[in-house]
CSV table of C-alpha atoms in Angstrom, one decimal:
chain,number,residue,atom,x,y,z
M,6,MET,CA,0.0,0.0,0.0
M,7,GLU,CA,2.8,2.4,0.9
M,8,ARG,CA,4.5,1.5,-2.4
M,9,LYS,CA,1.4,2.7,-4.4
M,10,VAL,CA,1.3,5.9,-2.4
M,11,PHE,CA,5.0,6.6,-3.1
M,12,ILE,CA,4.5,6.0,-6.9
M,13,LYS,CA,1.6,8.4,-7.0
M,14,LYS,CA,3.5,11.2,-5.2
M,15,PHE,CA,6.5,10.7,-7.5
M,16,ALA,CA,4.4,10.9,-10.7
M,17,LEU,CA,2.7,14.1,-9.4
M,18,LEU,CA,6.1,15.7,-8.7
M,19,ALA,CA,7.3,14.8,-12.2
M,20,LEU,CA,4.2,16.4,-13.8
M,21,VAL,CA,4.4,19.8,-11.9
M,22,PRO,CA,7.5,21.2,-13.7
M,23,SER,CA,6.1,20.5,-17.2
M,24,VAL,CA,2.8,22.3,-16.2
M,25,PHE,CA,4.8,25.2,-14.8
M,26,VAL,CA,6.8,25.5,-18.0
M,27,ALA,CA,3.7,25.4,-20.2
M,28,ALA,CA,2.1,28.0,-18.1
M,29,CYS,CA,5.1,30.3,-18.4
M,30,SER,CA,5.2,29.7,-22.1
M,31,SER,CA,1.6,30.6,-22.6
M,32,GLU,CA,2.1,33.7,-20.4
M,33,ASP,CA,5.1,34.8,-22.4
M,34,LYS,CA,3.1,34.4,-25.6
M,35,SER,CA,0.2,36.4,-24.3
M,36,LYS,CA,2.6,39.1,-23.1
M,37,GLY,CA,4.2,39.2,-26.6
M,38,LYS,CA,0.8,39.8,-28.2
M,39,VAL,CA,-0.2,42.5,-25.8
M,40,GLY,CA,3.1,44.3,-25.7
M,41,ALA,CA,3.9,43.9,-29.4
M,42,VAL,CA,5.5,47.1,-30.7
M,43,LYS,CA,4.2,48.3,-34.1
M,44,GLN,CA,7.1,48.6,-36.6
M,45,GLN,CA,7.8,52.2,-37.5
M,46,THR,CA,8.4,53.2,-41.2
M,47,PHE,CA,10.3,56.2,-42.5
M,48,THR,CA,10.0,58.2,-45.8
M,49,CYS,CA,11.7,61.2,-47.5
M,50,PRO,CA,9.8,64.5,-47.4
M,51,MET,CA,10.8,65.2,-51.0
M,52,HIS,CA,10.5,61.7,-52.4
M,53,PRO,CA,7.6,59.8,-50.8
M,54,GLN,CA,8.4,56.7,-52.9
M,55,ILE,CA,11.4,56.1,-50.6
M,56,ILE,CA,10.2,53.9,-47.7
M,57,LYS,CA,12.5,52.3,-45.1
M,58,ASN,CA,12.0,50.4,-41.9
M,59,GLU,CA,14.8,52.3,-40.1
M,60,MET,CA,15.9,55.9,-39.7
M,61,GLY,CA,18.4,57.1,-42.3
M,62,THR,CA,18.9,59.5,-45.3
M,63,CYS,CA,17.2,59.6,-48.7
M,64,PRO,CA,19.3,57.9,-51.4
M,65,ILE,CA,18.1,60.5,-53.9
M,66,CYS,CA,18.5,63.9,-52.2
M,67,GLY,CA,20.3,63.0,-48.9
M,68,MET,CA,17.6,64.5,-46.6
M,69,ASP,CA,16.9,62.9,-43.3
M,70,LEU,CA,13.9,60.4,-43.4
M,71,VAL,CA,10.8,61.2,-41.3
M,72,PRO,CA,8.4,58.7,-39.7
M,73,PHE,CA,5.1,58.0,-41.3
M,74,GLU,CA,2.2,55.6,-41.0
M,75,LYS,CA,2.7,53.2,-43.8
M,76,ASN,CA,-0.3,50.9,-43.3
M,77,SER,CA,-2.7,53.4,-41.9
M,78,ASN,CA,-6.0,53.5,-43.8
M,79,GLU,CA,-7.5,56.4,-41.8
M,80,LYS,CA,-8.3,59.3,-44.0
M,81,ALA,CA,-8.5,61.9,-41.3
M,82,LEU,CA,-5.6,64.0,-40.0
M,83,LYS,CA,-5.5,65.0,-36.4
M,84,ILE,CA,-4.0,68.5,-35.9
M,85,ASP,CA,-4.3,70.1,-32.4
M,86,GLU,CA,-5.3,73.8,-31.9
M,87,LYS,CA,-1.7,75.0,-31.4
M,88,ARG,CA,-0.5,73.5,-34.6
M,89,GLN,CA,-3.6,74.8,-36.4
M,90,ALA,CA,-2.7,78.3,-35.3
M,91,LEU,CA,1.0,77.9,-36.3
M,92,ALA,CA,0.0,76.7,-39.8
M,93,ASN,CA,-2.6,79.4,-40.2
M,94,ILE,CA,-5.4,76.9,-40.9
M,95,THR,CA,-8.7,78.6,-41.0
M,96,THR,CA,-12.1,77.3,-42.0
M,97,LEU,CA,-15.3,78.6,-43.5
M,98,VAL,CA,-18.9,77.2,-43.4
M,99,ILE,CA,-19.9,76.7,-47.0
M,100,GLY,CA,-23.2,78.2,-48.1
M,101,GLU,CA,-25.1,79.2,-51.1
M,102,GLY,CA,-24.5,82.5,-52.8
M,103,ASN,CA,-24.0,84.3,-56.1
M,104,LEU,CA,-21.1,83.9,-58.4
M,105,SER,CA,-20.1,86.4,-61.1
M,106,GLY,CA,-17.2,88.2,-62.6
M,107,ALA,CA,-14.5,87.2,-65.1
M,108,LYS,CA,-12.2,84.2,-65.3
M,109,GLN,CA,-8.5,85.2,-65.5
M,110,LEU,CA,-6.3,83.2,-67.9
M,111,ASN,CA,-2.5,83.2,-68.0
M,112,GLY,CA,-1.2,84.3,-71.4
M,113,ARG,CA,1.8,85.8,-73.1
M,114,LEU,CA,2.7,88.0,-76.1
M,115,THR,CA,4.2,86.3,-79.1
M,116,VAL,CA,5.3,87.3,-82.6
M,117,ASN,CA,2.6,87.6,-85.2
M,118,PRO,CA,4.0,85.6,-88.2
M,119,GLU,CA,2.0,87.7,-90.6
M,120,GLN,CA,4.2,90.6,-89.6
M,121,SER,CA,7.4,88.7,-90.4
M,122,SER,CA,9.4,89.0,-93.7
M,123,TYR,CA,11.7,86.2,-95.0
M,124,ILE,CA,14.3,87.6,-97.3
M,125,SER,CA,16.2,85.2,-99.6
M,126,SER,CA,18.7,85.6,-102.5
M,127,ARG,CA,17.0,86.2,-105.8
M,128,ILE,CA,20.1,85.3,-107.8
M,129,ALA,CA,23.3,83.3,-107.2
M,130,GLY,CA,26.4,85.3,-106.2
M,131,ARG,CA,28.8,86.5,-103.5
M,132,ILE,CA,27.8,88.7,-100.5
M,133,GLU,CA,30.1,91.5,-101.2
M,134,GLN,CA,28.8,93.8,-98.5
M,135,LEU,CA,26.6,93.0,-95.5
M,136,TYR,CA,25.0,96.1,-94.1
M,137,ILE,CA,23.3,94.3,-91.2
M,138,ARG,CA,25.5,92.1,-89.2
M,139,GLU,CA,23.7,91.3,-85.9
M,140,THR,CA,20.3,90.1,-84.8
M,141,GLY,CA,18.1,92.5,-82.8
M,142,ALA,CA,18.9,95.5,-85.1
M,143,LYS,CA,16.0,97.6,-86.2
M,144,VAL,CA,15.6,98.0,-90.0
M,145,GLY,CA,13.4,100.5,-91.8
M,146,LYS,CA,11.5,100.0,-95.0
M,147,GLY,CA,13.8,100.6,-98.0
M,148,GLN,CA,17.0,100.4,-96.0
M,149,PRO,CA,19.9,98.6,-97.8
M,150,LEU,CA,20.5,95.1,-96.4
M,151,TYR,CA,23.3,93.6,-98.5
M,152,LYS,CA,25.3,94.1,-101.8
M,153,LEU,CA,25.6,91.0,-104.1
M,154,TYR,CA,28.2,90.4,-106.8
M,155,SER,CA,26.8,88.3,-109.6
M,156,GLU,CA,28.2,87.5,-113.1
M,157,GLN,CA,24.7,86.2,-114.0
M,158,LEU,CA,23.3,89.6,-113.3
M,159,ALA,CA,25.9,91.3,-115.4
M,160,THR,CA,25.0,89.0,-118.3
M,161,LEU,CA,21.3,89.9,-118.0
M,162,GLN,CA,22.2,93.6,-117.9
M,163,GLN,CA,24.2,93.2,-121.1
M,164,GLU,CA,21.3,91.4,-122.8
M,165,TYR,CA,19.0,94.3,-121.8
M,166,LEU,CA,21.4,96.9,-123.3
M,167,MET,CA,21.7,94.9,-126.5
M,168,ALA,CA,17.9,94.6,-126.8
M,169,ILE,CA,17.5,98.4,-126.4
M,170,ALA,CA,20.2,99.0,-129.1
M,171,GLN,CA,18.5,96.5,-131.4
M,172,GLU,CA,15.1,98.2,-130.9
M,173,LYS,CA,16.6,101.5,-132.0
M,174,GLN,CA,17.6,100.0,-135.3
M,175,PHE,CA,14.1,98.8,-135.9
M,176,GLN,CA,11.9,101.6,-134.7
M,177,GLY,CA,8.3,100.6,-134.1
M,178,ASP,CA,8.9,96.9,-134.5
M,179,LYS,CA,6.5,95.0,-132.1
M,180,ILE,CA,8.8,92.0,-131.6
M,181,GLU,CA,11.8,94.2,-130.7
M,182,ARG,CA,9.6,96.0,-128.1
M,183,GLN,CA,8.6,92.6,-126.6
M,184,ILE,CA,12.3,91.5,-126.4
M,185,VAL,CA,13.2,94.7,-124.5
M,186,ALA,CA,10.2,94.3,-122.1
M,187,ALA,CA,11.2,90.7,-121.5
M,188,ALA,CA,14.8,91.6,-120.7
M,189,LYS,CA,13.7,94.4,-118.4
M,190,GLN,CA,11.3,92.0,-116.6
M,191,LYS,CA,14.2,89.6,-115.9
M,192,LEU,CA,16.2,92.3,-114.3
M,193,GLN,CA,13.3,93.3,-112.1
M,194,LEU,CA,12.7,89.6,-111.1
M,195,TYR,CA,16.3,89.4,-110.0
M,196,GLY,CA,16.0,92.4,-107.7
M,197,GLN,CA,16.8,95.4,-109.9
M,198,SER,CA,14.7,98.4,-109.1
M,199,GLU,CA,13.3,100.9,-111.7
M,200,SER,CA,15.9,103.5,-110.7
M,201,GLN,CA,18.7,101.0,-111.1
M,202,ILE,CA,17.5,100.0,-114.6
M,203,GLN,CA,17.2,103.7,-115.6
M,204,GLN,CA,20.8,104.3,-114.4
M,205,LEU,CA,21.9,101.3,-116.4
M,206,VAL,CA,20.4,102.7,-119.6
M,207,LYS,CA,21.9,106.1,-118.9
M,208,THR,CA,25.4,105.0,-118.3
M,209,GLN,CA,25.3,102.1,-120.8
M,210,LYS,CA,27.6,100.2,-118.4
M,211,LYS,CA,26.8,96.9,-116.9
M,212,ASP,CA,27.3,96.6,-113.1
M,213,PRO,CA,27.7,93.1,-111.6
M,214,TYR,CA,26.9,94.5,-108.1
M,215,VAL,CA,23.3,94.9,-106.9
M,216,VAL,CA,22.1,96.3,-103.6
M,217,PHE,CA,19.0,94.7,-102.1
M,218,TYR,CA,16.7,96.7,-99.8
M,219,ALA,CA,14.3,95.9,-97.0
M,220,PRO,CA,10.8,95.3,-98.3
M,221,GLU,CA,9.3,96.0,-94.9
M,222,GLY,CA,10.5,97.5,-91.6
M,223,GLY,CA,11.2,95.3,-88.5
M,224,VAL,CA,13.7,93.8,-86.2
M,225,VAL,CA,16.3,91.3,-87.4
M,226,ALA,CA,15.4,88.0,-85.8
M,227,GLU,CA,17.7,85.7,-87.8
M,228,LEU,CA,20.8,86.2,-89.9
M,229,SER,CA,21.7,83.3,-92.1
M,230,VAL,CA,24.8,84.6,-94.1
M,231,THR,CA,28.2,86.3,-93.5
M,232,GLN,CA,30.0,88.8,-95.6
M,233,GLY,CA,32.0,87.1,-98.4
M,234,GLN,CA,29.8,84.0,-98.5
M,235,TYR,CA,28.6,82.6,-101.8
M,236,VAL,CA,24.8,82.0,-102.0
M,237,THR,CA,22.6,80.2,-104.5
M,238,GLU,CA,19.3,81.4,-105.9
M,239,GLY,CA,16.7,81.1,-103.1
M,240,SER,CA,19.2,80.8,-100.2
M,241,PRO,CA,17.9,82.4,-97.0
M,242,ILE,CA,19.5,85.7,-96.1
M,243,LEU,CA,17.7,87.0,-93.0
M,244,ARG,CA,14.3,87.2,-91.3
M,245,LEU,CA,12.6,90.4,-90.1
M,246,GLU,CA,9.9,90.5,-87.4
M,247,GLY,CA,7.4,93.3,-87.1
M,248,TYR,CA,6.2,94.2,-83.7
M,249,GLY,CA,3.4,96.6,-84.7
M,250,GLN,CA,0.9,93.9,-84.0
M,251,LEU,CA,1.4,91.1,-81.6
M,252,TRP,CA,-0.4,87.8,-80.8
M,253,VAL,CA,-1.8,87.1,-77.4
M,254,GLU,CA,-1.9,83.4,-76.5
M,255,ALA,CA,-3.6,82.2,-73.3
M,256,ASP,CA,-3.9,78.7,-71.7
M,257,VAL,CA,-7.3,77.3,-71.2
M,258,TYR,CA,-8.6,74.1,-69.6
M,259,PRO,CA,-10.8,72.0,-71.9
M,260,ASN,CA,-13.9,72.4,-69.7
M,261,GLU,CA,-13.4,76.2,-70.0
M,262,ALA,CA,-12.8,76.2,-73.7
M,263,LYS,CA,-16.3,74.9,-74.5
M,264,ASN,CA,-17.7,78.2,-73.3
M,265,ILE,CA,-15.4,80.3,-75.5
M,266,LYS,CA,-16.3,81.3,-79.1
M,267,ILE,CA,-14.3,82.7,-82.0
M,268,GLY,CA,-15.2,86.4,-82.3
M,269,GLN,CA,-15.7,86.8,-78.6
M,270,LYS,CA,-14.4,90.1,-77.1
M,271,VAL,CA,-12.1,89.8,-74.0
M,272,LYS,CA,-10.0,92.2,-72.0
M,273,VAL,CA,-6.2,91.9,-72.0
M,274,VAL,CA,-3.9,93.4,-69.4
M,275,ILE,CA,-0.1,93.4,-69.9
M,276,ALA,CA,2.0,92.9,-66.8
M,277,GLY,CA,3.5,96.3,-65.9
M,278,TRP,CA,0.9,98.2,-67.9
M,279,GLU,CA,-2.2,97.5,-65.8
M,280,ASP,CA,-3.4,101.0,-66.5
M,281,GLN,CA,-3.6,100.3,-70.3
M,282,PRO,CA,-6.1,97.4,-70.8
M,283,LYS,CA,-6.7,96.3,-74.3
M,284,GLU,CA,-9.7,94.7,-76.0
M,285,MET,CA,-9.0,91.6,-78.0
M,286,THR,CA,-11.1,89.5,-80.3
M,287,ILE,CA,-10.5,85.8,-80.1
M,288,SER,CA,-9.5,84.6,-83.6
M,289,PHE,CA,-8.4,81.1,-83.0
M,290,ILE,CA,-8.9,78.2,-80.6
M,291,THR,CA,-6.3,75.4,-80.7
M,292,PRO,CA,-8.2,72.1,-81.6
M,293,SER,CA,-5.7,69.9,-79.7
M,294,LEU,CA,-4.1,69.8,-76.2
M,295,GLN,CA,-0.5,70.9,-75.8
M,296,ALA,CA,2.0,68.0,-75.5
M,297,GLY,CA,2.4,66.9,-71.9
M,298,THR,CA,-0.4,69.1,-70.5
M,299,GLN,CA,-4.1,69.2,-70.2
M,300,LEU,CA,-4.3,72.7,-71.7
M,301,THR,CA,-5.4,74.2,-75.0
M,302,GLN,CA,-4.9,77.7,-76.2
M,303,ILE,CA,-6.9,80.7,-77.4
M,304,ARG,CA,-5.4,83.4,-79.6
M,305,GLY,CA,-6.0,86.9,-80.7
M,306,SER,CA,-4.0,90.0,-81.7
M,307,ILE,CA,-3.6,93.5,-80.3
M,308,ALA,CA,-2.0,96.6,-81.8
M,309,ASN,CA,1.4,97.8,-80.6
M,310,PRO,CA,1.9,101.0,-82.6
M,311,ARG,CA,4.7,102.4,-80.5
M,312,GLN,CA,6.3,99.0,-80.0
M,313,GLN,CA,6.3,99.4,-76.3
M,314,TRP,CA,5.7,95.7,-75.7
M,315,GLN,CA,8.0,92.9,-76.7
M,316,PRO,CA,7.2,89.3,-77.4
M,317,GLY,CA,7.5,87.1,-74.3
M,318,LEU,CA,5.8,89.6,-71.9
M,319,GLN,CA,3.2,88.1,-69.6
M,320,ALA,CA,-0.4,89.0,-70.4
M,321,ASN,CA,-3.6,88.3,-68.4
M,322,VAL,CA,-6.8,87.6,-70.4
M,323,PHE,CA,-10.1,88.1,-68.7
M,324,LEU,CA,-13.1,86.0,-69.9
M,325,PRO,CA,-16.5,87.4,-68.9
M,326,SER,CA,-18.7,84.9,-67.2
M,327,ALA,CA,-22.4,84.8,-66.6
M,328,SER,CA,-23.8,85.3,-63.1
M,329,LYS,CA,-25.1,82.4,-61.1
M,330,SER,CA,-27.3,82.4,-58.0
M,331,ASN,CA,-27.8,79.9,-55.2
M,332,VAL,CA,-24.6,78.0,-55.8
M,333,LEU,CA,-22.1,76.7,-53.3
M,334,THR,CA,-18.8,78.7,-53.6
M,335,LEU,CA,-15.4,78.6,-52.0
M,336,PRO,CA,-12.3,80.7,-52.2
M,337,VAL,CA,-10.1,79.5,-55.1
M,338,ASP,CA,-7.2,78.6,-52.8
M,339,ALA,CA,-9.4,76.2,-50.8
M,340,VAL,CA,-9.4,73.7,-53.7
M,341,VAL,CA,-6.3,71.5,-54.0
M,342,ARG,CA,-5.7,70.6,-57.6
M,343,ASP,CA,-3.3,67.8,-58.7
M,344,GLY,CA,-3.1,65.3,-61.5
M,345,LYS,CA,-5.5,62.9,-59.9
M,346,GLY,CA,-8.3,65.4,-59.3
M,347,MET,CA,-9.6,68.2,-57.1
M,348,HIS,CA,-10.3,68.0,-53.3
M,349,VAL,CA,-10.9,70.1,-50.3
M,350,TRP,CA,-10.3,69.5,-46.6
M,351,VAL,CA,-13.4,69.4,-44.3
M,352,LYS,CA,-13.0,69.9,-40.5
M,353,ASN,CA,-14.9,67.4,-38.4
M,354,GLY,CA,-14.9,68.1,-34.7
M,355,LYS,CA,-12.2,70.1,-32.9
M,356,ASP,CA,-9.0,68.8,-34.5
M,357,HIS,CA,-9.9,66.3,-37.2
M,358,PHE,CA,-9.5,67.1,-40.9
M,359,GLU,CA,-10.7,64.9,-43.7
M,360,PRO,CA,-10.1,65.1,-47.5
M,361,ARG,CA,-13.2,65.4,-49.7
M,362,LEU,CA,-13.2,64.8,-53.5
M,363,VAL,CA,-15.1,67.6,-55.3
M,364,LYS,CA,-16.1,68.8,-58.8
M,365,THR,CA,-15.9,72.5,-59.7
M,366,GLY,CA,-18.0,74.6,-62.0
M,367,GLN,CA,-17.7,78.3,-62.9
M,368,GLU,CA,-14.8,80.2,-61.5
M,369,ASN,CA,-13.5,83.7,-61.3
M,370,ASN,CA,-10.4,85.3,-59.8
M,371,ASN,CA,-11.5,84.8,-56.2
M,372,GLU,CA,-14.2,82.2,-56.0
M,373,VAL,CA,-15.0,78.8,-57.5
M,374,GLU,CA,-18.3,77.0,-57.7
M,375,ILE,CA,-18.5,73.5,-56.0
M,376,SER,CA,-20.9,71.5,-58.1
M,377,GLU,CA,-20.4,68.1,-56.4
M,378,GLY,CA,-18.8,66.7,-53.2
M,379,LEU,CA,-20.0,69.2,-50.5
M,380,LYS,CA,-23.3,70.2,-49.0
M,381,ASN,CA,-24.5,73.4,-47.4
M,382,GLY,CA,-23.1,73.8,-43.9
M,383,ASP,CA,-19.9,71.8,-44.3
M,384,GLN,CA,-16.9,73.4,-42.5
M,385,VAL,CA,-14.2,73.7,-45.1
M,386,VAL,CA,-10.5,74.7,-44.8
M,387,VAL,CA,-9.9,77.9,-46.8
M,388,THR,CA,-6.3,78.7,-45.8
M,389,GLY,CA,-3.7,75.9,-45.2
M,390,ALA,CA,-5.3,73.3,-47.5
M,391,TYR,CA,-2.0,72.7,-49.3
M,392,LEU,CA,-0.2,72.3,-45.9
M,393,LEU,CA,-2.7,69.6,-44.9
M,394,TYR,CA,-2.2,67.9,-48.3
M,395,SER,CA,1.6,67.9,-47.8
M,396,GLU,CA,1.2,66.7,-44.2
M,397,TYR,CA,-1.0,63.8,-45.3
M,398,ILE,CA,1.6,62.6,-47.9
M,399,LEU,CA,4.4,62.8,-45.3
M,400,LYS,CA,2.5,60.9,-42.7
M,401,LYS,CA,0.7,58.3,-44.8
M,402,GLY,CA,3.0,58.1,-47.8
M,403,LYS,CA,0.2,58.3,-50.4
M,404,ASN,CA,-2.2,60.7,-52.1
M,405,PRO,CA,-5.1,61.7,-49.8
M,406,ILE,CA,-7.7,61.2,-52.5
M,407,GLU,CA,-6.7,57.6,-53.4
M,408,GLY,CA,-9.8,55.4,-53.1
M,409,LEU,CA,-12.1,58.4,-52.6
M,410,LYS,CA,-15.4,58.9,-54.4
M,411,ILE,CA,-17.6,61.9,-54.7
M,412,LYS,CA,-20.4,61.8,-52.1
């Protein structure tokens, strides 16, 4: 009997350590689950595509990485009141109102090709004298441009003198008069003026040198030859640009272009000459978008009689827009625009900000119509929206409107 009691006690003592070990093991596992530390991730403020699991520097720009919430799906940002004040984040309760005014378009002054003159050599020869040797020089109509030496021209002059002498021997002969007229026309086609032809008849001496004059006034934009160079018939000599009338080109989004018509009158203000607004008639709307952008262009022309404006100056074009009533409007800066869409930031509670995808309608310099995405009474961020946008990308490492749909 005592033997059986001894065996039972021994078996019990052998079992206790294993139970104790199992209990400790399960306790350690449970502690591991409760006290598990969430892995921190880091990104570059300038290159959000760089994501690492440890602190370091960006391999692209060398900036220190900052922590962010890689796997957070929460759309809201939490910004306390102190940080809101430092970032100048202010809000506005959106409501219905009237929207009117004009839409401002960014534009620029460009050269009107119709005011340009392309001058080429009318006959083969050598540039004996080049009177204009630099671009940017102003040229008046009738001003000498270059002197050409041409044996071919001397031959044509000799033919003309012989034709005149032949006509004198056969006074009144119709064929002889036609020969003289044809020889004279050749000289004119090769650049000889009426006064030069009369001088040739007077002196009876051929001259292989001919001076070519500017057909129009302008500014030398391109010079294609040098003095002493040989040119062939049709070779380009120079290009003159006239600035008496300039084109105004302005960038337009496709949804705005549909409301613009050819022949429409718009106001143009040149940067630096705000006190001298001009009226322009839209003469052309580009049928395709510019390469690499989502913009098209409108174009018109304005007079520049004193040539006070140069191509390349910035110009603002103001498109008149019809008035609208009972529409939801926001300040233009409240809407964040990027390649994936437009969104605003709505304040929920005391310190929570949430992105909201929106669609816009009519717009002027200060206000924009919100056609979809918001309702009357929403509290919307009007200053600091782009700061919230940047903060979200830094903390979450993704665009705030990913996965959003218009409500």
